[in-house]
Tab-separated table of C-alpha atoms in Angstrom:
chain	number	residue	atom	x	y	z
A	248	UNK	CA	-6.212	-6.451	36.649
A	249	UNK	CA	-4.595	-8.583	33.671
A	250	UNK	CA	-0.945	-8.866	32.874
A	251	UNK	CA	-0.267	-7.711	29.539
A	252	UNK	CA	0.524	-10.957	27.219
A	253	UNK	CA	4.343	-10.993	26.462
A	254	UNK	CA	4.795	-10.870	22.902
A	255	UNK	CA	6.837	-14.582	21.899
A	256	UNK	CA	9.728	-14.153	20.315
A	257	UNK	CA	10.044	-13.637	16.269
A	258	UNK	CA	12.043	-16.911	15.717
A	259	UNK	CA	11.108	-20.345	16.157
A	260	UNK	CA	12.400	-22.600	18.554
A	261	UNK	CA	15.900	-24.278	17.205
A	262	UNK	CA	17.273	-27.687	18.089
A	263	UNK	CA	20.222	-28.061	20.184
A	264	UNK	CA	22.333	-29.369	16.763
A	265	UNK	CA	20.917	-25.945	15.077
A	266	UNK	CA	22.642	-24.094	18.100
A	267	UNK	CA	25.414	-25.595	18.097
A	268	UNK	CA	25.637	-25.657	14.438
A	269	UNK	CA	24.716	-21.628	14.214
A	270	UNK	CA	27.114	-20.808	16.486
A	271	UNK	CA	30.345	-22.885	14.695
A	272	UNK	CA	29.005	-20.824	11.178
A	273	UNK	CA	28.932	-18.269	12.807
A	274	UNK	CA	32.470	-18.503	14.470
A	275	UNK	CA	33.543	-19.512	11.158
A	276	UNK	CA	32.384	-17.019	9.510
A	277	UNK	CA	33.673	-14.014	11.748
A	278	UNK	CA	37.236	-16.018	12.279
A	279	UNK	CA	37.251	-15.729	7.820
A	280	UNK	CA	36.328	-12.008	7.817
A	281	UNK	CA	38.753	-11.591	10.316
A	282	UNK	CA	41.319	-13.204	8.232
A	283	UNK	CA	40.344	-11.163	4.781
A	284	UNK	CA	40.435	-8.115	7.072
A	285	UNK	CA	43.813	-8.764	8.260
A	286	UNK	CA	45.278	-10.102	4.830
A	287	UNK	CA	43.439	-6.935	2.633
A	288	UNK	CA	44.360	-4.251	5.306
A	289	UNK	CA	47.860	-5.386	6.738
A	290	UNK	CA	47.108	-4.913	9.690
A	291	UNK	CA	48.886	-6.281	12.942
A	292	UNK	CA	47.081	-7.399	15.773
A	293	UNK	CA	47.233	-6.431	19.164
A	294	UNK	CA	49.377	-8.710	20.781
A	295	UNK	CA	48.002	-11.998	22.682
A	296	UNK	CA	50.322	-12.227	25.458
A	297	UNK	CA	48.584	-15.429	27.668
A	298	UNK	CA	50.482	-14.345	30.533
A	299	UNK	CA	48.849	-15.112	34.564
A	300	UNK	CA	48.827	-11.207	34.733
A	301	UNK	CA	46.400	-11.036	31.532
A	302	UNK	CA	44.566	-13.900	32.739
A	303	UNK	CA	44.250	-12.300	35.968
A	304	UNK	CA	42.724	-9.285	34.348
A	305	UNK	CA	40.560	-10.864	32.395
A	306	UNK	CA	38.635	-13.176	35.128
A	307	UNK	CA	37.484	-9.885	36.499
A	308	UNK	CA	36.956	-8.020	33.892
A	309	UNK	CA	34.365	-11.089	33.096
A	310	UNK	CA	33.181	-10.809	36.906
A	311	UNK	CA	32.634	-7.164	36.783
A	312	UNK	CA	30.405	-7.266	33.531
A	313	UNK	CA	28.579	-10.525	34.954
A	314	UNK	CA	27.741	-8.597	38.036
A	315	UNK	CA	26.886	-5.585	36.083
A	316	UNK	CA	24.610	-7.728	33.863
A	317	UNK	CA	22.887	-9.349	37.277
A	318	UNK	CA	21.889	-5.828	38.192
A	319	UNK	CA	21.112	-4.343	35.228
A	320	UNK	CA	18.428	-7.392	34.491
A	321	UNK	CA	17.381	-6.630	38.081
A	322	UNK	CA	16.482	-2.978	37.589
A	323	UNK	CA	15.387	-2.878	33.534
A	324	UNK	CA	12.486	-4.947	33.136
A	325	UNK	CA	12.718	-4.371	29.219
A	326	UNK	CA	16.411	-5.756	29.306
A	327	UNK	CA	14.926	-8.373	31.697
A	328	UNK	CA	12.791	-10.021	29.056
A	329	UNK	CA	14.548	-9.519	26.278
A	330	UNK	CA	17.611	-11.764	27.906
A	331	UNK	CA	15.068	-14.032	28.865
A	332	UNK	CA	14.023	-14.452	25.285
A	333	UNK	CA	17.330	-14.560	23.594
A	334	UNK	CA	18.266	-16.873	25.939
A	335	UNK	CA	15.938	-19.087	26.306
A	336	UNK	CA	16.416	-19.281	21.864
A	337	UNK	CA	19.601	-20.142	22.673
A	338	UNK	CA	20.288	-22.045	26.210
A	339	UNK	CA	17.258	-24.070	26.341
A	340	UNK	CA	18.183	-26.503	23.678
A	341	UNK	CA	21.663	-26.958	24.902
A	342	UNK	CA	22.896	-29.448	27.397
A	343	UNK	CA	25.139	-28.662	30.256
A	344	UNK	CA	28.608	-29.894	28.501
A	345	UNK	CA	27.532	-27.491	25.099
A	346	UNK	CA	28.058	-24.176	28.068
A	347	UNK	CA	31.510	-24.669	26.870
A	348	UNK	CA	31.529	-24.140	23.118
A	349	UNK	CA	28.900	-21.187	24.300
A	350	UNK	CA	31.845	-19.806	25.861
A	351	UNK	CA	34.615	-20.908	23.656
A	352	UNK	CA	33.300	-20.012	19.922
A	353	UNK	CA	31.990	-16.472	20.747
A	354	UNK	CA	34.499	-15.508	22.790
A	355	UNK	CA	37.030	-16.345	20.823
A	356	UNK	CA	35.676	-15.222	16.988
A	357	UNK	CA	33.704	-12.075	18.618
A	358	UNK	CA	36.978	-10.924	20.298
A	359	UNK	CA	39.304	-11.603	17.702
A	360	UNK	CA	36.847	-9.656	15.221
A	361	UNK	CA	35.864	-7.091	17.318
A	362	UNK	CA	38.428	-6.120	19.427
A	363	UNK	CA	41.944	-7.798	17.339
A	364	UNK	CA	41.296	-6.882	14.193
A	365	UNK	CA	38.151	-3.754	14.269
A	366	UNK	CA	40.615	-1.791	17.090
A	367	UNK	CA	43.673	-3.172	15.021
A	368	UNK	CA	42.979	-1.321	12.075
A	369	UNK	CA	41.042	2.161	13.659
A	370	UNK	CA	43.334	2.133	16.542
A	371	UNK	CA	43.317	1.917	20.055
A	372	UNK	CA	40.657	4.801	20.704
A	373	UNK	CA	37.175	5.657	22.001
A	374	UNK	CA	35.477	6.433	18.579
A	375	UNK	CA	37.154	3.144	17.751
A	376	UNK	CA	36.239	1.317	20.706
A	377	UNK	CA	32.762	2.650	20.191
A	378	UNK	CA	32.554	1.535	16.881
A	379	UNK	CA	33.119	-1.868	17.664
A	380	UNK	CA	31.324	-1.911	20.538
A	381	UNK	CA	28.018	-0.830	18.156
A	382	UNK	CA	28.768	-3.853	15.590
A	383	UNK	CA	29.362	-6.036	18.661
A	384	UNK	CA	25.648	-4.684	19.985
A	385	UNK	CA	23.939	-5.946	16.633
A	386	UNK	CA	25.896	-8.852	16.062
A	387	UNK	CA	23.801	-10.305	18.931
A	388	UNK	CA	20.048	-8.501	17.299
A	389	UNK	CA	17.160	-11.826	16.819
A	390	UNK	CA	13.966	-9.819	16.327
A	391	UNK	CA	12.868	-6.384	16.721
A	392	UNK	CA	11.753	-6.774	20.745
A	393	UNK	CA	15.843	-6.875	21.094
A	394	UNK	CA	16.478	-3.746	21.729
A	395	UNK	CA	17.696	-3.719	25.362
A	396	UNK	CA	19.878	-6.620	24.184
A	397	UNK	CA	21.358	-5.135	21.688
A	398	UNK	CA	21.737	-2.130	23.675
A	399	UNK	CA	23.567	-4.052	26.911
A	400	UNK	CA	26.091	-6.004	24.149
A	401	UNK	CA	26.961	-2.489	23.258
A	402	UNK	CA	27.987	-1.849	26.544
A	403	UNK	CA	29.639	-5.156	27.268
A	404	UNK	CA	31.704	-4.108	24.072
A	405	UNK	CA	32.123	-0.979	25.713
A	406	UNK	CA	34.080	-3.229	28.635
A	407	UNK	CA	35.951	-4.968	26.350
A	408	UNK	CA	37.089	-2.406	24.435
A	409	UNK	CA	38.043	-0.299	27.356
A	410	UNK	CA	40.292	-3.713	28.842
A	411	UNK	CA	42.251	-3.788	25.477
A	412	UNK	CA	42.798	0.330	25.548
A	413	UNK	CA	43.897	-0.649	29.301
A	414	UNK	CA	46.304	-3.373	28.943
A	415	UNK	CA	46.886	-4.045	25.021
A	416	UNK	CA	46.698	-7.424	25.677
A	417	UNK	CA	43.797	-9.488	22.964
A	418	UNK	CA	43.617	-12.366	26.020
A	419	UNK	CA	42.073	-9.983	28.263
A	420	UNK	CA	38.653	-9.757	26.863
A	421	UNK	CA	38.934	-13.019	25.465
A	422	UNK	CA	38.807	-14.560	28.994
A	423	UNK	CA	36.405	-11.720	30.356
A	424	UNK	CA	33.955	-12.564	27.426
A	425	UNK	CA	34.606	-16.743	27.530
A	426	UNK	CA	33.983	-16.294	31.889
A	427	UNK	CA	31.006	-13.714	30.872
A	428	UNK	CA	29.182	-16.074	28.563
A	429	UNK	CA	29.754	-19.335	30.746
A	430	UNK	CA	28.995	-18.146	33.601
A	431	UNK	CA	25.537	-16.627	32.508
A	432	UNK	CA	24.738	-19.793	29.992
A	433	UNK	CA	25.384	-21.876	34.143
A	434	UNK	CA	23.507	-19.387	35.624
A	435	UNK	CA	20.329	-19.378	33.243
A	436	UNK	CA	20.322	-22.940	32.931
A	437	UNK	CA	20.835	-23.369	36.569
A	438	UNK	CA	17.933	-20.578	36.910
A	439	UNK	CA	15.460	-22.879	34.917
């Protein structure tokens, strides 16, 4: 019996400098919307209070959804390989000192977009939460077999949502999501 060929990915291959590059646009460019957001709406934020308590929180709030994320690519094969593809897009280029501004960029730009300003202006509340969890979920779409990715950012959103409602501290999921996405980008690379 034959495996079924795995369909490749519907992007080419980028460099390491096209990574790297993508990713400062694109922290850019959600740190500006973020800014237009805040001037057009006046809104205020939720507070940023870097406090050992927050940081506390937020190293395992990061644990819990990297754990989470081990199992759930354990147990959905469809998640499974469509991790493996967006990450291999995006880790393989990268050398072990660019695992930081993985961490840094997103987590900061995604956080302060998502969960500062987007729960900001519709409030601390689960249809809020779950809107911005949704955007979150597509933010991180490459190609149509993305699905389950698409799907588990939605639920890491979900997390990170949930740790602002908890503690209405911004650093929380800052720190969950900068721990989440180094310690995966290490893990991956490690992996391979």
């Amino acid at each position: 019996m034959t495996k079924p060929l795995r369909k490749e990915p519907d992007i080419e291959p980028l460099t390491r400098f096209e990574i790297l590059g993508y990713m400062a646009i694109t922290a850019v460019i959600l740190l500006v919307v973020s800014k237009i957001w805040i001037h057009f709406r006046s809104i205020s934020l939720i507070p940023l209070d870097l406090t050992l308590k927050a940081l506390g929180i937020g190293l395992g709030v990061g644990l819990i959804i990297t754990v989470t994320s081990s199992i759930v690519y354990r147990v959905w094969p469809a998640y499974r390989q469509s991790a493996d593809q967006y990450l291999a897009m995006v880790l393989s280029p990268l050398e072990w000192p660019d695992l930081m501004w993985l961490a840094l960029l997103p987590g900061l730009s995604e956080e302060l977009l998502f969960r500062g300003v987007f729960l900001s202006d519709f409030g601390l509340s689960w249809p809020a939460i779950i809107g911005s969890s949704a955007f979150f979920g597509v933010l991180h779409y490459s190609g149509k077999e993305q699905w389950p990715y698409v799907i588990w950012a939605s639920v890491v959103g979900l997390f990170l949502g949930y740790s602002v409602l908890v503690t209405g501290n911004l650093f929380v999921p800052i720190v969950a999501h900068v721990l989440t996405n180094f310690i995966s980008g290490l893990v991956w690379k490690r992996g391979r």
